[in-house]
XYZ file of C-alpha atoms in Angstrom:
75
model
C -33.551 61.878 17.346
C -37.600 62.563 17.852
C -39.469 62.765 14.476
C -42.761 64.640 14.189
C -45.845 63.003 10.968
C -47.982 60.609 10.163
C -47.606 56.947 9.449
C -48.656 55.673 5.257
C -47.685 52.314 3.808
C -46.323 53.157 0.192
C -44.022 51.086 -2.402
C -40.561 50.547 -1.557
C -37.367 49.501 -4.537
C -40.378 49.365 -7.436
C -38.949 46.865 -10.006
C -36.280 45.530 -7.483
C -35.988 41.988 -6.257
C -36.659 44.148 -2.861
C -39.919 45.574 -3.977
C -42.433 45.555 -1.194
C -44.950 47.516 0.446
C -43.073 49.144 3.401
C -43.860 51.991 6.489
C -43.050 55.106 6.069
C -42.915 58.095 8.312
C -44.082 61.231 6.616
C -42.611 64.616 8.522
C -42.210 68.007 7.326
C -38.685 67.171 6.412
C -39.520 64.515 4.232
C -40.533 61.018 3.619
C -39.031 58.038 6.283
C -39.240 54.490 5.356
C -39.398 53.359 9.279
C -38.617 50.543 10.967
C -38.479 49.080 14.926
C -35.036 48.470 16.263
C -34.703 44.745 15.897
C -37.141 44.543 13.012
C -37.373 42.249 10.178
C -37.584 45.331 7.839
C -40.128 43.125 5.225
C -42.390 42.288 8.208
C -43.798 45.641 9.776
C -46.792 44.347 10.583
C -46.693 45.887 14.109
C -46.631 49.175 12.340
C -48.702 48.657 9.964
C -51.768 49.136 12.308
C -50.796 53.022 12.674
C -51.326 53.527 8.909
C -52.782 56.806 9.246
C -52.158 58.273 12.276
C -50.217 60.763 13.552
C -46.739 59.631 15.711
C -44.003 60.988 17.600
C -40.799 58.196 17.317
C -37.733 58.160 18.955
C -34.601 56.855 17.065
C -31.690 57.252 14.752
C -31.683 58.813 11.491
C -29.646 57.178 8.843
C -30.308 58.672 5.557
C -34.147 57.272 4.312
C -34.320 54.916 6.973
C -35.274 55.798 10.409
C -34.458 53.246 13.400
C -37.502 53.879 16.300
C -36.341 53.001 19.191
C -40.461 54.774 20.709
C -42.686 54.737 19.066
C -46.567 57.357 20.248
C -49.296 57.354 19.180
C -50.421 61.870 18.652
C -53.924 62.895 18.896
């Protein structure tokens, strides 16, 4: 599956033990938590550098989580 949108960092799971700043992909169909395949979900630091940028991502969508196999920065 391919999604396009903007990478943003915002809070996830506020008020729980899992609360942290997470990386999301904002799309026209909704916002999805995004992480690279094999990444630690609490440490997506390489994706945080893309914050504010538009990307195309290929991968698998599972409910609210998009597991990206490939992410390409767009103009």
